[in-house]
Amino acid sequence: MWRKPAFLITPLLMVAAPAASQNLTPPSHIDALVAAFTGKAIGQPGGARQAVDPRLRLTACDQGATAEWYGSQEQSVKVSCPVPGGWRVFVPVMGSERSQPVISRGDLVQVRVSGAGFSMSTRAEALQTGAVGATISVRPSYGDVRKSLSAKVLEAGVVGIDVP
């Protein structure tokens, strides 16, 4: 039986020891944060495509890591440590009905504007492609056609603007 010489293993242990002694954010913590944010487990539609690489070494985040959607199509979750010199990790999510575009650039869409005690609607042209929940730019079919508005995609062919 062949044995590995001790002099090859010792340097590896010396390199691994400092990393193990540091205060790190475990990748499983990032997995749990993404699952809580999306409401879906790893591998489910709408959840992370796969677990974060267990070899990832990130410093501990004293203020607590945050999660937010990344990209206009919400195909990734950005997990970050919001401190100076902090880190960020982008976790791809599996496609779901939420991430499939329901409005394409150039579509004529209904814009629903609502606020305290009122609601109205008008037509506009979509200037971007978007999935449900995404914010896209639209150009109203009235007034100054050079101006655009930001609106949230509510469903196929419908966007909304909430006025406080």
Backbone as a ProteinNet text record, in pm:
[ID]
protein_1_A
[PRIMARY]
MWRKPAFLITPLLMVAAPAASQNLTPPSHIDALVAAFTGKAIGQPGGARQAVDPRLRLTACDQGATAEWYGSQEQSVKVSCPVPGGWRVFVPVMGSERSQPVISRGDLVQVRVSGAGFSMSTRAEALQTGAVGATISVRPSYGDVRKSLSAKVLEAGVVGIDVP
[TERTIARY]
84	0	88.9	58.2	138.4	93.1	186.2	154	207.1	128.6	172.3	275	382.3	482.6	423.8	463.2	412.3	449.6	561.2	602.9	510.4	431.4	335.2	205.9	167.1	42.1	59.2	172.9	196	177.4	234.9	211.9	64.6	-8.8	-151.7	-226.9	-191.7	-256.1	-222.2	-101.8	-61.9	-137.4	-167	-243.2	-389.6	-443.5	-585.4	-613.9	-518.3	-542	-579.7	-511.1	-551.5	-693.2	-731.1	-865.9	-971.4	-942.8	-1039.5	-1052.5	-943.8	-948.7	-1015.3	-1029.9	-1095	-1245	-1307.1	-1451.1	-1511	-1578.6	-1630.3	-1782	-1840.7	-1983.1	-1995.5	-2061.8	-2071.7	-2161.4	-2125.8	-2209.7	-2353.5	-2370.8	-2506.1	-2592.4	-2528.6	-2601.6	-2656.2	-2575.7	-2620.1	-2734.2	-2723.4	-2832.1	-2962.2	-2954	-3073.5	-3132.7	-3047.6	-3094.9	-3166.2	-3111.1	-3174.4	-3308.1	-3312.9	-3437.9	-3544.5	-3507.1	-3603.1	-3649.1	-3558.2	-3592	-3686	-3657.1	-3739.9	-3863.5	-3857.4	-3968.2	-3967.1	-3856.4	-3844.8	-3713.5	-3716.2	-3596.6	-3503.2	-3381.7	-3283.4	-3337.4	-3331.1	-3375.1	-3521.1	-3600.9	-3741.7	-3754.1	-3855.2	-3876	-3892.6	-3813.8	-3815.8	-3711.4	-3648.5	-3544	-3406.5	-3303.2	-3165.8	-3150.2	-3073.4	-3050.4	-2975.5	-2878.3	-2799.5	-2742.8	-2688.5	-2629.9	-2504.9	-2475.7	-2353.9	-2234.8	-2129.2	-2009.6	-1956.5	-1946.7	-1903.1	-1757.9	-1680.7	-1541.4	-1530.7	-1642.3	-1642.1	-1605.2	-1512.5	-1466.6	-1493.9	-1595.5	-1632.9	-1618.8	-1569	-1554.7	-1691.7	-1692	-1816.9	-1874.9	-2006.1	-2074.3	-2139.4	-2077.4	-2124.4	-2264.3	-2298	-2429.6	-2536	-2499.6	-2595.2	-2605.5	-2600.2	-2608.1	-2749.7	-2759.7	-2889.1	-2908.1	-3034.1	-3066.5	-3160.9	-3140.5	-3228.4	-3221.9	-3327.4	-3327.1	-3220.6	-3159.4	-3059.2	-3098	-3097	-3130.4	-3276.2	-3304.5	-3442.3	-3533.9	-3478.7	-3560	-3562.1	-3496.9	-3491.1	-3449	-3335.6	-3283.1	-3175.4	-3141.3	-3040.4	-3079.8	-3027.8	-3041.8	-2902.4	-2891.1	-2762.9	-2763.3	-2669.1	-2650.9	-2524.2	-2533.7	-2417.2	-2403.6	-2281.3	-2248.6	-2233.8	-2329.4	-2333.2	-2239.7	-2114.4	-2015	-1903.7	-1828.7	-1716	-1621.3	-1588	-1501.6	-1574.3	-1708.1	-1788	-1784	-1856.7	-1858.2	-1999.4	-2009.5	-2139.9	-2128.2	-2237.6	-2245.3	-2374.8	-2368	-2486.4	-2526.5	-2649.5	-2698.1	-2806.1	-2781.3	-2883.3	-3002.5	-3121.9	-3243.6	-3302.5	-3376.3	-3441.8	-3559.5	-3586.3	-3698.2	-3830.4	-3916.8	-4052.2	-4143.8	-4271.8	-4364.9	-4331.5	-4268.6	-4230	-4118.9	-4030.4	-3914.9	-3934.6	-4048.7	-4074.6	-4133.5	-4076.2	-4129.4	-4274.9	-4356.4	-4497.3	-4527.6	-4429	-4440.6	-4311.4	-4324.4	-4208.3	-4195.4	-4073.6	-4049.4	-4135.7	-4201.2	-4287.2	-4433.7	-4464.3	-4604.4	-4683.7	-4810.7	-4903.5	-4959.5	-4942.7	-4983.4	-5081.9	-5158.3	-5247.5	-5168.7	-5173.7	-5106.9	-5214	-5207.1	-5300.8	-5230.4	-5285.4	-5231.4	-5331.1	-5281.5	-5372.7	-5306.4	-5389.6	-5344.5	-5456	-5442.3	-5542.6	-5674.3	-5770.8	-5904.7	-5924.8	-5829.2	-5851.4	-5776	-5820	-5752.6	-5791.8	-5698.5	-5725.5	-5635.3	-5664.3	-5578.2	-5565.5	-5456.7	-5428	-5345.5	-5311.9	-5231.2	-5089.8	-4994.5	-4855.5	-4783.2	-4666.4	-4581.6	-4470.8	-4449.1	-4341.6	-4207.4	-4115	-3981.8	-3881.7	-3925.8	-3840.7	-3923.9	-3856.5	-3919.6	-3920.2	-4028.5	-4032.8	-4119.2	-4083.2	-4158.4	-4243.5	-4337	-4421.5	-4333.1	-4358.1	-4281.6	-4165.7	-4123.1	-4011.5	-4059.4	-3968.6	-3998.7	-3943.2	-4029	-3988.2	-4023.4	-3966.8	-3999.3	-4109.4	-4203.9	-4311.4	-4323.8	-4371.8	-4392.3	-4541.4	-4603	-4747.2	-4780.1	-4898.7	-4940.8	-4999.5	-4987.1	-5035.2	-4922.2	-4936	-4840.1	-4704.6	-4600.9	-4464.3	-4413.7	-4401.3	-4362.5	-4214.3	-4139.1	-3997.7	-3979	-4079.9	-4070.1	-4118.1	-4055.3	-4097.7	-4126.8	-4198.6	-4234.4	-4185.3	-4161.1	-4127.4	-4253.7	-4279.6	-4399.3	-4367	-4440.9	-4420.4	-4510.5	-4455.8	-4533.4	-4625.1	-4757.9	-4856	-4898.9	-4917.7	-4957.8	-4932.8	-4965.8	-4945.1	-5021.7	-4950.8	-5014.4	-5057	-5024.2	-5067.9	-4950.7	-4931	-4830.6	-4900.8	-4837.7	-4900	-4804.7	-4863	-4788.8	-4869.4	-4807.9	-4873.1	-4830.8	-4929.6	-4902.7	-4931.9	-4836	-4858.2	-4966.5
-117.3	0	124.2	217.4	338.4	441.8	511.5	613.8	747.6	851	985.3	1032.3	1092.6	1143.6	1254.1	1257.4	1355.1	1497.2	1516.5	1651.9	1716.1	1637.9	1695.2	1735.6	1663.7	1691.5	1808.1	1816.9	1922.2	2062	2098.3	2232.8	2260	2157.2	2176.2	2208.1	2143.1	2170.8	2311	2355.2	2488.6	2596.1	2569.7	2665	2664.4	2546.4	2535.1	2586.7	2577.9	2616.7	2763	2859.9	2999	3024.7	2961.8	2983.1	2929.4	2815.7	2756.7	2839.2	2908.8	2983.4	3120.2	3169.7	3299.2	3287.1	3400.4	3404	3421.7	3319.4	3319.5	3308.1	3352.5	3331.3	3198.6	3099.9	2970.4	2980.2	2911.9	2912.7	2866.4	2778.6	2732.7	2848.3	2948.8	3067.5	3145.2	3155.1	3222.9	3145.1	3011.9	2927.9	2952.4	2957	2977.8	3116.4	3216.7	3352.8	3362.3	3299.2	3300	3225.7	3113.1	3036.6	3117.6	3188.8	3272	3388.9	3447.5	3562	3522.4	3410.2	3368	3290	3232.5	3148.5	3010.9	2975.6	2846.2	2779.7	2647.9	2571.1	2560.2	2521.7	2500.7	2395.2	2425.1	2330.9	2343.1	2418.2	2438.1	2558.4	2558.2	2676.9	2801.3	2903.7	3025.9	3028.6	2914.5	2906.5	2900.1	2894	2885.6	2761.9	2776.1	2661.8	2550.7	2589.1	2491.5	2558.7	2477.9	2531.5	2612.1	2710.8	2790	2697.2	2718	2634.5	2632.1	2514.4	2505.3	2548.1	2562	2606.7	2758.5	2828.8	2974.6	3021.6	3115.5	3168.8	3317.9	3356.9	3497	3537.6	3657	3704.4	3714.3	3707.5	3719.5	3858.4	3865.6	3993.3	4034.8	4130.6	4171.9	4234.2	4304.9	4370	4277.6	4159.1	4066.4	4086.3	3978.2	3983.1	4019.3	4084.7	4123.2	4055.4	4038.9	3977.1	4068.8	4076.7	4154.6	4095.8	4119.4	4073.9	4148.4	4080.6	4143.6	4122.1	4229.4	4222.7	4252.4	4305.7	4343.3	4222.3	4106.7	3985.6	3903.1	3952.8	3885.8	3739.8	3719	3584.9	3549	3644	3619.8	3693.5	3643.8	3712	3759.8	3888.3	3942.4	3937.4	3863.1	3855.2	3934.4	4031.1	4115	4146.5	4180.6	4226.1	4377.8	4453.7	4599	4678.9	4642.3	4716.9	4757.8	4862.6	4899.5	4781	4752.7	4638.5	4505.6	4509.1	4387.4	4309.7	4202.1	4115.3	4107.8	4050.6	4023.5	3897.4	3821.4	3696.1	3698.7	3657.9	3652.5	3507	3474.6	3337	3325.6	3247.6	3233	3152.7	3192.8	3121.8	3051.7	2946.1	2871.1	2951.7	2936.2	3006.2	2970	3066.5	3045.2	3135.9	3127.9	3216.1	3362.2	3388.2	3524.6	3575.4	3487.7	3532.9	3524.7	3475	3467.9	3600	3660.8	3788.6	3775.6	3870.7	3873.6	3998.7	4089.6	4210.9	4223.4	4250.1	4267.9	4413.3	4452.7	4588.4	4614	4729.3	4766.7	4730.3	4648.2	4611.8	4733.5	4737.9	4838.4	4781.8	4854	4804.3	4899.1	4845.5	4925.9	4968.9	5099.1	5152.2	5184.5	5118.3	5145.4	5234.7	5353.4	5447.2	5450.5	5427.9	5427.5	5492.6	5545.5	5610.4	5608.4	5688.8	5694.2	5748.9	5662.8	5704.8	5725.6	5688.8	5703.4	5596.9	5578.8	5488.4	5528.5	5517.5	5548.5	5462.1	5455	5378.8	5450.1	5419	5476.3	5374.9	5406.9	5318.3	5374.1	5284	5324.6	5216.8	5252.9	5158.1	5112.5	4981.6	4927.2	4954	5013.8	5041.5	4932.6	4837.5	4726.9	4600.6	4487.1	4358.3	4335.9	4275.9	4254.9	4138.4	4081.6	3973.6	4033	3954.7	3999.6	4039.2	4159.7	4210.2	4299	4293.8	4377.1	4519.5	4614.3	4753.4	4782	4834.5	4865.5	5010.1	5060.9	5195	5184.4	5277.8	5285.2	5429.7	5446.2	5579.7	5597.7	5692.5	5715.5	5754.2	5719.1	5750	5890.6	5969.9	6107.5	6199.7	6327.2	6426.3	6416.7	6449.7	6452.9	6310	6266.7	6128.3	6102.5	6206.3	6187.7	6146	6163.4	6129.3	5986.1	5921	5785.6	5779	5675.2	5651.7	5512.9	5493.9	5361.3	5301.4	5176.5	5108.9	4963.2	4906.5	4767.6	4676.8	4568.5	4473.1	4396.1	4405.7	4338.5	4204.5	4200.5	4079.7	4103.7	4006.4	4020.9	4141.4	4237.1	4354.5	4462.8	4449.8	4547	4584.4	4716.9	4767.2	4860.4	4885.9	4971	5072.5	5186.2	5292.4	5327.9	5315.7	5354.7	5495.6	5580.6	5717.9	5728.4	5777.5	5786	5883.9
0	0	0	-88.2	-102.6	-2.7	62.8	161.5	113.1	136.7	99.8	201.1	153.5	247.4	334.6	459.7	555.7	516.9	448.1	413.2	310.7	234.9	140.9	211.4	312.4	382.8	479.3	545.8	644.3	586.7	469.4	416	386.8	343.5	317.1	445.6	552.9	680.6	729.3	704.5	746.6	669.2	542.1	461	502.1	530	564	704.5	795.3	934.4	949.8	886.3	903.1	852.5	741.4	687.5	783.6	846.1	937.9	1064.5	1104.7	1229.2	1213	1088.4	1066.4	1087.9	1117	1132	992.3	941.8	805	802.1	692	666.6	593.2	651.1	583.2	459.4	351.1	231.4	258.3	356.6	389.8	441.2	502.6	548.3	428.1	322	200.4	136.3	132.2	78.2	153.8	286.4	368.6	345.2	330.8	306.2	171.7	68.5	-64.6	-59.4	9.6	20.9	93.6	199.7	272.6	185.4	108.7	23.7	-89.7	-157.2	-270.9	-228	-109.1	-63.4	-127.8	-192.1	-260.8	-222.9	-214.7	-180.6	-301.4	-274.7	-381.7	-477.7	-607	-709.3	-747.9	-673.2	-709	-802	-891.2	-974.9	-887.6	-917.5	-839	-729.6	-700.6	-599.1	-663	-580.4	-630.9	-718.3	-826.2	-915.5	-844	-762.2	-687.1	-563.3	-474.6	-351.7	-385.5	-302.8	-317.6	-295.3	-371.3	-363.5	-219.4	-158.4	-19.3	1.6	-104.8	-93.1	-81	-98.7	-92.7	48	58.1	185.8	190.6	265.4	279.5	425.7	448.7	586	652.2	783.1	858.2	836.3	829.3	807.4	939.2	1007.2	1138.8	1135.1	1027.5	1018	961.6	918.9	860.5	710	637	491.5	447.7	331.9	276	141.6	102.1	-26.7	-102.6	-234	-320.8	-460.6	-540	-677.9	-754.2	-850.2	-934.3	-1080.2	-1157.4	-1299.8	-1324.4	-1442	-1474.4	-1486.9	-1516.7	-1529.5	-1401.4	-1296.2	-1166	-1180.7	-1249.2	-1270.2	-1168.8	-1082.4	-978.8	-851.4	-740.5	-612.3	-573.7	-541	-495.6	-343.5	-287.4	-143.1	-113.7	-23.1	4.1	152.1	187.2	322	313.3	369.1	348.9	439.6	440.2	517.6	422.1	455.6	369	351.4	227.8	199.7	208	216.5	224.7	93.9	87.3	-28.2	-86.2	-204.6	-265.4	-350	-351.4	-425.1	-505.1	-631.1	-716.4	-731.3	-688.6	-689.9	-797.3	-904.9	-1009.4	-958.4	-1002.1	-963.1	-1084.3	-1056.9	-1164	-1216.9	-1343.1	-1405.9	-1341.3	-1334.8	-1283.9	-1363.1	-1334.5	-1404	-1376.4	-1264.4	-1229.5	-1320.7	-1365.1	-1441.8	-1592.7	-1638.5	-1781.3	-1829.3	-1933.9	-1982.5	-2026.9	-1984.3	-2025.7	-2106.7	-2113.4	-2195	-2274.2	-2403.4	-2489.9	-2530.2	-2560.7	-2608.3	-2731.8	-2733	-2844.6	-2825.8	-2724.1	-2697.6	-2654.2	-2692.5	-2641.9	-2511.8	-2400.7	-2269.7	-2203.5	-2110.6	-2028.1	-1904.5	-1872.3	-1753.8	-1650.7	-1536.2	-1427	-1325	-1305.6	-1207.1	-1092.2	-969.8	-855.5	-735.5	-649	-527	-424.9	-322.5	-216	-271.1	-288.8	-329.5	-479	-562.5	-705.7	-783.4	-906.8	-998.9	-1140.3	-1232.3	-1371.6	-1457.2	-1584.1	-1673.2	-1806.9	-1875	-2006	-2083	-2206.5	-2290.6	-2303.4	-2323.7	-2342.8	-2422.3	-2471.9	-2542.9	-2448.5	-2440.4	-2357.3	-2425	-2351.7	-2404.9	-2367.3	-2283	-2239.4	-2228.7	-2227.8	-2202.9	-2052.4	-1999.7	-1855.2	-1812.5	-1698.2	-1635.3	-1523.4	-1472.6	-1362.8	-1244.5	-1191	-1078.4	-1117.4	-1244.1	-1289.7	-1314.6	-1307.6	-1339.4	-1478.6	-1565.9	-1702.7	-1735.3	-1842.6	-1891.5	-1995.5	-1987.6	-2086.4	-2134.2	-2257.4	-2312.6	-2335.4	-2262.9	-2279.4	-2423.1	-2466.1	-2603	-2613.2	-2509.4	-2509.4	-2465	-2487.1	-2436.4	-2504.3	-2431.5	-2482.6	-2499.5	-2624	-2650.7	-2624.6	-2590.6	-2557.7	-2412.4	-2330.3	-2187.8	-2165.1	-2068.1	-2033.2	-1884	-1846.2	-1706.6	-1666.9	-1539.6	-1487.5	-1429.3	-1463.9	-1416	-1384.9	-1291.6	-1250.2	-1332.5	-1385.8	-1464.2	-1369.7	-1394.4	-1310.4	-1368.2	-1498.5	-1568.9	-1716.7	-1800.8	-1944.2	-1994.8	-2054.8	-2114.7	-2018.8	-1888.3	-1788.2	-1697.8	-1681.7	-1588.5	-1490.7	-1378.6	-1277.2	-1220.3	-1181	-1112.6	-988.3	-873	-748.1	-711.8	-683.7	-644.8	-495.5	-416.7	-271.6	-234.5
[MASK]
++++++++++++++++++++++++++++++++++++++++++++++++++++++++++++++++++++++++++++++++++++++++++++++++++++++++++++++++++++++++++++++++++++++++++++++++++++++++++++++++++++

